[in-house]
Each structure stands twice: as C-alpha cells, then as structure tokens.
Amino acid sequence: TVWIATQDYGLFRYDEASGQFTLYRQEEQAPENSLGAYIVNGVCKDGQGYIWAATDPGGLSRFDYNARPGQEFITLNNGDGLPSNQVYSVLTDHSGNVWAGTAKGLAWINSRTLQLRSFGKKDGMVTDFFDLPLSPAANGEVLAGTIYGVQSFHPDSLLRENAVPEILLTSFKIFDKNYADSLNINFLNNINLRWQQNFFSFEIT
C-alpha cells in the first residue's frame, strides 16, 4: 500500500495489487471519524500497524485498516493534549511510538494506549516551533529540524520521568537557637510553641 500526502486535497491510498486509489478527506457529516484536515504534511506507520497523518490545522489522524468503512480514523487535537492542531511532521521511533512536530512543540504518542506528552523550550528544546521534518537516526535518536539547526535527542532519555524530590527541613530555630529536637525535625508531626516563642525560622532543601 502506498500512502500519498497532499497539500490541499487530503490523503490518497494506493493499492498496488488492484491498482485502485482511495481518497480520504475531512467529512463534515462525521468529522470525528474522518481525516483531520485537507492539508496533510506527512505520513508514518507505527509499531502497531496504524497509519498516522500530520494534518494542518486538523491535528494528528490515525487510520485503522481493520475498522469498519467510514470509521477508519480517529484524530487527536489540542483538546487531547496535542500542543497545536498545526502538525507539520510525523515520525515513528525505534519503539514503534509516534512523534509529531507542531507549531507549539513536539508531541509523543504511545501507539498502544494513545497516551500523549508534549515537549518544548521548557524541556530543553531550542524552540517550540517545529515546522521542519523529523527524522530517525541509526542510533535510535530523533533528529528535529528547526530554524536554529538540527536538534537531536533520544526518546528514552526524554521520556524518563523524574520524580519530584521531597522537601526536607534542615534547620528549625527559635530566637536564632536550634530547636531542642532539631535532629528529628523531619519525623515530627507537629511542633508546639508557647506564645512567647513568637520568633522562629527554618531552612529547607
């Protein structure tokens, strides 16, 4: 099967065995089960065998070969957590999951669960605007084209969850003198002070 993305006409599917074309477009009567938009900037196949289409401004559309006619597509958009509905590129990584470059950041989609996460400058990217192609590298990295050059990252590193550290009290003082039980300060449920002890300070890490 050959998939052909077009800039203003939708998505073509060509069956080499039969020699037939099928055109998929956004259907006003059933937008939730059709292609997201007429402009299709890229196509990829994920690890589960689904076809993904980057549309503008319709979000990211997924085609299921096994779905009933008229219900082949589901579309993820900014209501589902996609950074932007303007999707410029789409890529399958070494784990079979999907990456999309959008006008407001990168998006990662778990091909099995459809869990979605987004990344941008706050996560170390050089920009939030990814309008150039994404490409896989031989070592498993993803190469992202930007106006500032090419940025590379490894999906496994970027997706690693960092646990938020606990806040610990390192010091508790009353009138600039250490509290009597300050060594166990993090294990105390409460500290009772007299009304005269009205000047205290603490330090945290």
PDB file of C-alpha atoms in Angstrom:
ATOM      1  CA  THR A   1       0.000   0.000   0.000  1.00  0.00           C
ATOM      2  CA  VAL A   2       1.279   3.454  -0.930  1.00  0.00           C
ATOM      3  CA  TRP A   3       0.091   6.497   1.035  1.00  0.00           C
ATOM      4  CA  ILE A   4       0.299   9.916  -0.607  1.00  0.00           C
ATOM      5  CA  ALA A   5       0.008  13.132   1.396  1.00  0.00           C
ATOM      6  CA  THR A   6      -1.219  16.224  -0.445  1.00  0.00           C
ATOM      7  CA  GLN A   7      -1.111  19.903   0.442  1.00  0.00           C
ATOM      8  CA  ASP A   8      -4.767  20.721  -0.186  1.00  0.00           C
ATOM      9  CA  TYR A   9      -6.639  17.628  -1.299  1.00  0.00           C
ATOM     10  CA  GLY A  10      -6.467  15.089   1.517  1.00  0.00           C
ATOM     11  CA  LEU A  11      -4.803  11.680   1.785  1.00  0.00           C
ATOM     12  CA  PHE A  12      -4.563   9.126  -1.038  1.00  0.00           C
ATOM     13  CA  ARG A  13      -4.223   5.389  -0.541  1.00  0.00           C
ATOM     14  CA  TYR A  14      -2.996   3.358  -3.497  1.00  0.00           C
ATOM     15  CA  ASP A  15      -3.431  -0.417  -3.559  1.00  0.00           C
ATOM     16  CA  GLU A  16      -0.737  -1.824  -5.824  1.00  0.00           C
ATOM     17  CA  ALA A  17      -2.453  -5.220  -6.145  1.00  0.00           C
ATOM     18  CA  SER A  18      -5.717  -3.800  -7.504  1.00  0.00           C
ATOM     19  CA  GLY A  19      -4.315  -0.602  -8.977  1.00  0.00           C
ATOM     20  CA  GLN A  20      -7.020   1.430  -7.223  1.00  0.00           C
ATOM     21  CA  PHE A  21      -6.849   4.766  -5.435  1.00  0.00           C
ATOM     22  CA  THR A  22      -8.921   5.718  -2.386  1.00  0.00           C
ATOM     23  CA  LEU A  23      -9.159   9.347  -1.299  1.00  0.00           C
ATOM     24  CA  TYR A  24      -9.682  10.276   2.345  1.00  0.00           C
ATOM     25  CA  ARG A  25     -10.788  13.787   3.237  1.00  0.00           C
ATOM     26  CA  GLN A  26     -12.364  15.582   6.147  1.00  0.00           C
ATOM     27  CA  GLU A  27     -16.068  14.717   6.219  1.00  0.00           C
ATOM     28  CA  GLU A  28     -18.329  17.433   7.596  1.00  0.00           C
ATOM     29  CA  GLN A  29     -21.022  14.877   8.476  1.00  0.00           C
ATOM     30  CA  ALA A  30     -18.662  12.734  10.572  1.00  0.00           C
ATOM     31  CA  PRO A  31     -15.533  14.775  11.424  1.00  0.00           C
ATOM     32  CA  GLU A  32     -14.678  12.539  14.394  1.00  0.00           C
ATOM     33  CA  ASN A  33     -14.219   9.512  12.103  1.00  0.00           C
ATOM     34  CA  SER A  34     -12.537  11.200   9.148  1.00  0.00           C
ATOM     35  CA  LEU A  35      -9.228  12.831   8.269  1.00  0.00           C
ATOM     36  CA  GLY A  36      -8.465  15.916  10.383  1.00  0.00           C
ATOM     37  CA  ALA A  37      -7.907  18.371   7.508  1.00  0.00           C
ATOM     38  CA  TYR A  38      -7.270  18.636   3.757  1.00  0.00           C
ATOM     39  CA  ILE A  39      -3.615  19.618   4.226  1.00  0.00           C
ATOM     40  CA  VAL A  40      -1.512  16.545   5.030  1.00  0.00           C
ATOM     41  CA  ASN A  41       2.153  17.271   5.748  1.00  0.00           C
ATOM     42  CA  GLY A  42       3.409  13.767   6.471  1.00  0.00           C
ATOM     43  CA  VAL A  43       2.561  10.102   6.968  1.00  0.00           C
ATOM     44  CA  CYS A  44       4.091   7.280   9.024  1.00  0.00           C
ATOM     45  CA  LYS A  45       3.265   3.739  10.147  1.00  0.00           C
ATOM     46  CA  ASP A  46       3.573   2.971  13.870  1.00  0.00           C
ATOM     47  CA  GLY A  47       4.634  -0.229  15.614  1.00  0.00           C
ATOM     48  CA  GLN A  48       1.032  -1.451  15.808  1.00  0.00           C
ATOM     49  CA  GLY A  49       0.456  -1.129  12.059  1.00  0.00           C
ATOM     50  CA  TYR A  50      -1.652   2.044  12.208  1.00  0.00           C
ATOM     51  CA  ILE A  51      -1.114   4.858   9.711  1.00  0.00           C
ATOM     52  CA  TRP A  52      -0.672   8.381  11.129  1.00  0.00           C
ATOM     53  CA  ALA A  53      -1.217  11.580   9.154  1.00  0.00           C
ATOM     54  CA  ALA A  54       0.034  15.026  10.184  1.00  0.00           C
ATOM     55  CA  THR A  55      -2.694  17.487   9.204  1.00  0.00           C
ATOM     56  CA  ASP A  56      -2.982  21.262   9.314  1.00  0.00           C
ATOM     57  CA  PRO A  57      -4.985  22.541  11.120  1.00  0.00           C
ATOM     58  CA  GLY A  58      -6.732  19.283  11.996  1.00  0.00           C
ATOM     59  CA  GLY A  59      -4.257  17.637  14.376  1.00  0.00           C
ATOM     60  CA  LEU A  60      -2.947  14.092  14.126  1.00  0.00           C
ATOM     61  CA  SER A  61      -5.166  11.479  12.430  1.00  0.00           C
ATOM     62  CA  ARG A  62      -4.755   7.705  12.840  1.00  0.00           C
ATOM     63  CA  PHE A  63      -6.013   5.225  10.239  1.00  0.00           C
ATOM     64  CA  ASP A  64      -7.024   1.687  11.240  1.00  0.00           C
ATOM     65  CA  TYR A  65      -7.007  -0.908   8.432  1.00  0.00           C
ATOM     66  CA  ASN A  66      -9.356  -3.151  10.450  1.00  0.00           C
ATOM     67  CA  ALA A  67     -12.011  -0.557  11.210  1.00  0.00           C
ATOM     68  CA  ARG A  68     -15.398  -0.533   9.531  1.00  0.00           C
ATOM     69  CA  PRO A  69     -15.748   1.686   6.432  1.00  0.00           C
ATOM     70  CA  GLY A  70     -16.424   5.259   7.475  1.00  0.00           C
ATOM     71  CA  GLN A  71     -14.868   4.737  10.907  1.00  0.00           C
ATOM     72  CA  GLU A  72     -11.231   4.211   9.972  1.00  0.00           C
ATOM     73  CA  PHE A  73      -9.939   7.450  11.505  1.00  0.00           C
ATOM     74  CA  ILE A  74      -9.579   8.866  14.964  1.00  0.00           C
ATOM     75  CA  THR A  75      -7.970  12.303  15.368  1.00  0.00           C
ATOM     76  CA  LEU A  76      -6.003  13.741  18.266  1.00  0.00           C
ATOM     77  CA  ASN A  77      -6.042  17.525  18.656  1.00  0.00           C
ATOM     78  CA  ASN A  78      -5.249  20.143  21.280  1.00  0.00           C
ATOM     79  CA  GLY A  79      -8.302  19.034  23.244  1.00  0.00           C
ATOM     80  CA  ASP A  80      -6.484  15.705  23.747  1.00  0.00           C
ATOM     81  CA  GLY A  81      -3.233  17.366  24.806  1.00  0.00           C
ATOM     82  CA  LEU A  82      -1.617  17.961  21.404  1.00  0.00           C
ATOM     83  CA  PRO A  83       0.420  21.228  21.640  1.00  0.00           C
ATOM     84  CA  SER A  84      -1.120  22.568  18.426  1.00  0.00           C
ATOM     85  CA  ASN A  85      -3.514  21.437  15.693  1.00  0.00           C
ATOM     86  CA  GLN A  86      -0.936  22.576  13.114  1.00  0.00           C
ATOM     87  CA  VAL A  87       1.094  19.384  12.703  1.00  0.00           C
ATOM     88  CA  TYR A  88       3.993  19.661  10.276  1.00  0.00           C
ATOM     89  CA  SER A  89       5.703  16.284  10.540  1.00  0.00           C
ATOM     90  CA  VAL A  90       5.234  12.809  11.982  1.00  0.00           C
ATOM     91  CA  LEU A  91       7.696  10.014  12.742  1.00  0.00           C
ATOM     92  CA  THR A  92       7.810   6.508  14.238  1.00  0.00           C
ATOM     93  CA  ASP A  93      10.661   5.964  16.702  1.00  0.00           C
ATOM     94  CA  HIS A  94      12.644   2.778  17.441  1.00  0.00           C
ATOM     95  CA  SER A  95       9.984   1.682  19.971  1.00  0.00           C
ATOM     96  CA  GLY A  96       7.127   1.982  17.453  1.00  0.00           C
ATOM     97  CA  ASN A  97       5.689   5.108  19.079  1.00  0.00           C
ATOM     98  CA  VAL A  98       4.835   8.323  17.275  1.00  0.00           C
ATOM     99  CA  TRP A  99       6.433  11.783  17.399  1.00  0.00           C
ATOM    100  CA  ALA A 100       4.851  14.855  15.849  1.00  0.00           C
ATOM    101  CA  GLY A 101       6.304  18.299  15.180  1.00  0.00           C
ATOM    102  CA  THR A 102       3.778  21.081  15.705  1.00  0.00           C
ATOM    103  CA  ALA A 103       3.630  24.867  15.769  1.00  0.00           C
ATOM    104  CA  LYS A 104       3.843  24.842  19.572  1.00  0.00           C
ATOM    105  CA  GLY A 105       6.170  21.978  20.425  1.00  0.00           C
ATOM    106  CA  LEU A 106       6.865  18.280  19.972  1.00  0.00           C
ATOM    107  CA  ALA A 107       4.321  15.612  20.855  1.00  0.00           C
ATOM    108  CA  TRP A 108       4.915  11.964  21.753  1.00  0.00           C
ATOM    109  CA  ILE A 109       2.082   9.435  21.420  1.00  0.00           C
ATOM    110  CA  ASN A 110       2.146   5.908  22.804  1.00  0.00           C
ATOM    111  CA  SER A 111       0.933   3.810  19.862  1.00  0.00           C
ATOM    112  CA  ARG A 112      -0.744   1.259  22.181  1.00  0.00           C
ATOM    113  CA  THR A 113      -2.501   3.465  24.732  1.00  0.00           C
ATOM    114  CA  LEU A 114      -2.653   6.841  22.902  1.00  0.00           C
ATOM    115  CA  GLN A 115      -1.055   8.435  25.977  1.00  0.00           C
ATOM    116  CA  LEU A 116       0.244  11.832  24.873  1.00  0.00           C
ATOM    117  CA  ARG A 117       3.057  14.041  26.188  1.00  0.00           C
ATOM    118  CA  SER A 118       4.388  17.318  24.824  1.00  0.00           C
ATOM    119  CA  PHE A 119       7.843  18.907  24.921  1.00  0.00           C
ATOM    120  CA  GLY A 120       9.176  22.385  24.169  1.00  0.00           C
ATOM    121  CA  LYS A 121      11.689  25.001  25.268  1.00  0.00           C
ATOM    122  CA  LYS A 122      10.852  24.348  28.916  1.00  0.00           C
ATOM    123  CA  ASP A 123      12.193  20.811  28.440  1.00  0.00           C
ATOM    124  CA  GLY A 124      15.431  21.829  26.730  1.00  0.00           C
ATOM    125  CA  MET A 125      14.295  22.113  23.107  1.00  0.00           C
ATOM    126  CA  VAL A 126      15.776  25.036  21.178  1.00  0.00           C
ATOM    127  CA  THR A 127      12.317  26.206  20.077  1.00  0.00           C
ATOM    128  CA  ASP A 128       8.602  25.478  20.374  1.00  0.00           C
ATOM    129  CA  PHE A 129       8.099  25.785  16.599  1.00  0.00           C
ATOM    130  CA  PHE A 130       8.782  22.556  14.697  1.00  0.00           C
ATOM    131  CA  ASP A 131       7.749  23.118  11.089  1.00  0.00           C
ATOM    132  CA  LEU A 132      10.603  21.122   9.522  1.00  0.00           C
ATOM    133  CA  PRO A 133      10.845  17.331   9.128  1.00  0.00           C
ATOM    134  CA  LEU A 134      11.599  14.884  11.916  1.00  0.00           C
ATOM    135  CA  SER A 135      13.943  12.045  11.012  1.00  0.00           C
ATOM    136  CA  PRO A 136      15.141   8.844  12.732  1.00  0.00           C
ATOM    137  CA  ALA A 137      18.860   8.292  13.281  1.00  0.00           C
ATOM    138  CA  ALA A 138      20.528   4.889  13.155  1.00  0.00           C
ATOM    139  CA  ASN A 139      21.335   5.000  16.881  1.00  0.00           C
ATOM    140  CA  GLY A 140      17.658   5.437  17.862  1.00  0.00           C
ATOM    141  CA  GLU A 141      17.796   9.196  18.253  1.00  0.00           C
ATOM    142  CA  VAL A 142      15.270  11.561  16.682  1.00  0.00           C
ATOM    143  CA  LEU A 143      16.580  14.452  14.585  1.00  0.00           C
ATOM    144  CA  ALA A 144      14.410  17.565  14.621  1.00  0.00           C
ATOM    145  CA  GLY A 145      14.921  20.258  12.001  1.00  0.00           C
ATOM    146  CA  THR A 146      14.484  23.829  13.262  1.00  0.00           C
ATOM    147  CA  ILE A 147      15.308  27.343  12.073  1.00  0.00           C
ATOM    148  CA  TYR A 148      18.223  27.182  14.540  1.00  0.00           C
ATOM    149  CA  GLY A 149      19.663  23.999  13.034  1.00  0.00           C
ATOM    150  CA  VAL A 150      19.180  20.316  13.789  1.00  0.00           C
ATOM    151  CA  GLN A 151      18.497  19.173  17.336  1.00  0.00           C
ATOM    152  CA  SER A 152      18.890  15.525  18.315  1.00  0.00           C
ATOM    153  CA  PHE A 153      17.521  13.651  21.306  1.00  0.00           C
ATOM    154  CA  HIS A 154      16.989  10.067  22.380  1.00  0.00           C
ATOM    155  CA  PRO A 155      13.320   9.287  23.128  1.00  0.00           C
ATOM    156  CA  ASP A 156      14.187   7.024  26.057  1.00  0.00           C
ATOM    157  CA  SER A 157      16.060   9.837  27.790  1.00  0.00           C
ATOM    158  CA  LEU A 158      13.444  12.478  27.087  1.00  0.00           C
ATOM    159  CA  LEU A 159      10.583  10.286  28.283  1.00  0.00           C
ATOM    160  CA  ARG A 160      12.251   9.333  31.562  1.00  0.00           C
ATOM    161  CA  GLU A 161      10.064  10.546  34.413  1.00  0.00           C
ATOM    162  CA  ASN A 162      11.950  12.445  37.089  1.00  0.00           C
ATOM    163  CA  ALA A 163      10.307  12.067  40.486  1.00  0.00           C
ATOM    164  CA  VAL A 164       9.711  15.332  42.331  1.00  0.00           C
ATOM    165  CA  PRO A 165      12.001  15.290  45.394  1.00  0.00           C
ATOM    166  CA  GLU A 166      10.583  15.620  48.864  1.00  0.00           C
ATOM    167  CA  ILE A 167      11.056  18.830  50.822  1.00  0.00           C
ATOM    168  CA  LEU A 168      13.223  18.311  53.906  1.00  0.00           C
ATOM    169  CA  LEU A 169      13.697  20.643  56.869  1.00  0.00           C
ATOM    170  CA  THR A 170      17.390  21.129  57.566  1.00  0.00           C
ATOM    171  CA  SER A 171      17.044  23.566  60.456  1.00  0.00           C
ATOM    172  CA  PHE A 172      14.437  24.945  62.838  1.00  0.00           C
ATOM    173  CA  LYS A 173      15.344  27.755  65.212  1.00  0.00           C
ATOM    174  CA  ILE A 174      13.560  29.732  67.908  1.00  0.00           C
ATOM    175  CA  PHE A 175      15.126  33.137  68.563  1.00  0.00           C
ATOM    176  CA  ASP A 176      18.086  32.008  66.414  1.00  0.00           C
ATOM    177  CA  LYS A 177      18.725  28.979  68.616  1.00  0.00           C
ATOM    178  CA  ASN A 178      18.316  25.422  67.356  1.00  0.00           C
ATOM    179  CA  TYR A 179      15.124  23.701  68.399  1.00  0.00           C
ATOM    180  CA  ALA A 180      15.803  21.061  71.028  1.00  0.00           C
ATOM    181  CA  ASP A 181      14.714  18.171  68.813  1.00  0.00           C
ATOM    182  CA  SER A 182      16.025  19.603  65.554  1.00  0.00           C
ATOM    183  CA  LEU A 183      17.839  16.379  64.614  1.00  0.00           C
ATOM    184  CA  ASN A 184      14.449  14.637  64.297  1.00  0.00           C
ATOM    185  CA  ILE A 185      12.628  17.604  62.812  1.00  0.00           C
ATOM    186  CA  ASN A 186      11.545  15.693  59.674  1.00  0.00           C
ATOM    187  CA  PHE A 187       9.940  12.940  61.711  1.00  0.00           C
ATOM    188  CA  LEU A 188       7.803  15.200  63.928  1.00  0.00           C
ATOM    189  CA  ASN A 189       4.102  15.541  63.148  1.00  0.00           C
ATOM    190  CA  ASN A 190       3.811  18.898  64.926  1.00  0.00           C
ATOM    191  CA  ILE A 191       5.759  21.432  66.951  1.00  0.00           C
ATOM    192  CA  ASN A 192       4.092  23.188  69.876  1.00  0.00           C
ATOM    193  CA  LEU A 193       5.333  26.648  70.775  1.00  0.00           C
ATOM    194  CA  ARG A 194       4.443  28.933  73.655  1.00  0.00           C
ATOM    195  CA  TRP A 195       3.016  32.312  72.789  1.00  0.00           C
ATOM    196  CA  GLN A 196       6.254  33.946  73.880  1.00  0.00           C
ATOM    197  CA  GLN A 197       8.172  31.940  71.261  1.00  0.00           C
ATOM    198  CA  ASN A 198       6.999  34.303  68.556  1.00  0.00           C
ATOM    199  CA  PHE A 199      10.212  34.499  66.504  1.00  0.00           C
ATOM    200  CA  PHE A 200      11.257  31.388  64.636  1.00  0.00           C
ATOM    201  CA  SER A 201      12.942  30.433  61.392  1.00  0.00           C
ATOM    202  CA  PHE A 202      13.538  27.310  59.317  1.00  0.00           C
ATOM    203  CA  GLU A 203      15.647  26.153  56.396  1.00  0.00           C
ATOM    204  CA  ILE A 204      14.679  23.630  53.749  1.00  0.00           C
ATOM    205  CA  THR A 205      16.271  21.668  50.945  1.00  0.00           C
TER     206      THR A 205
END
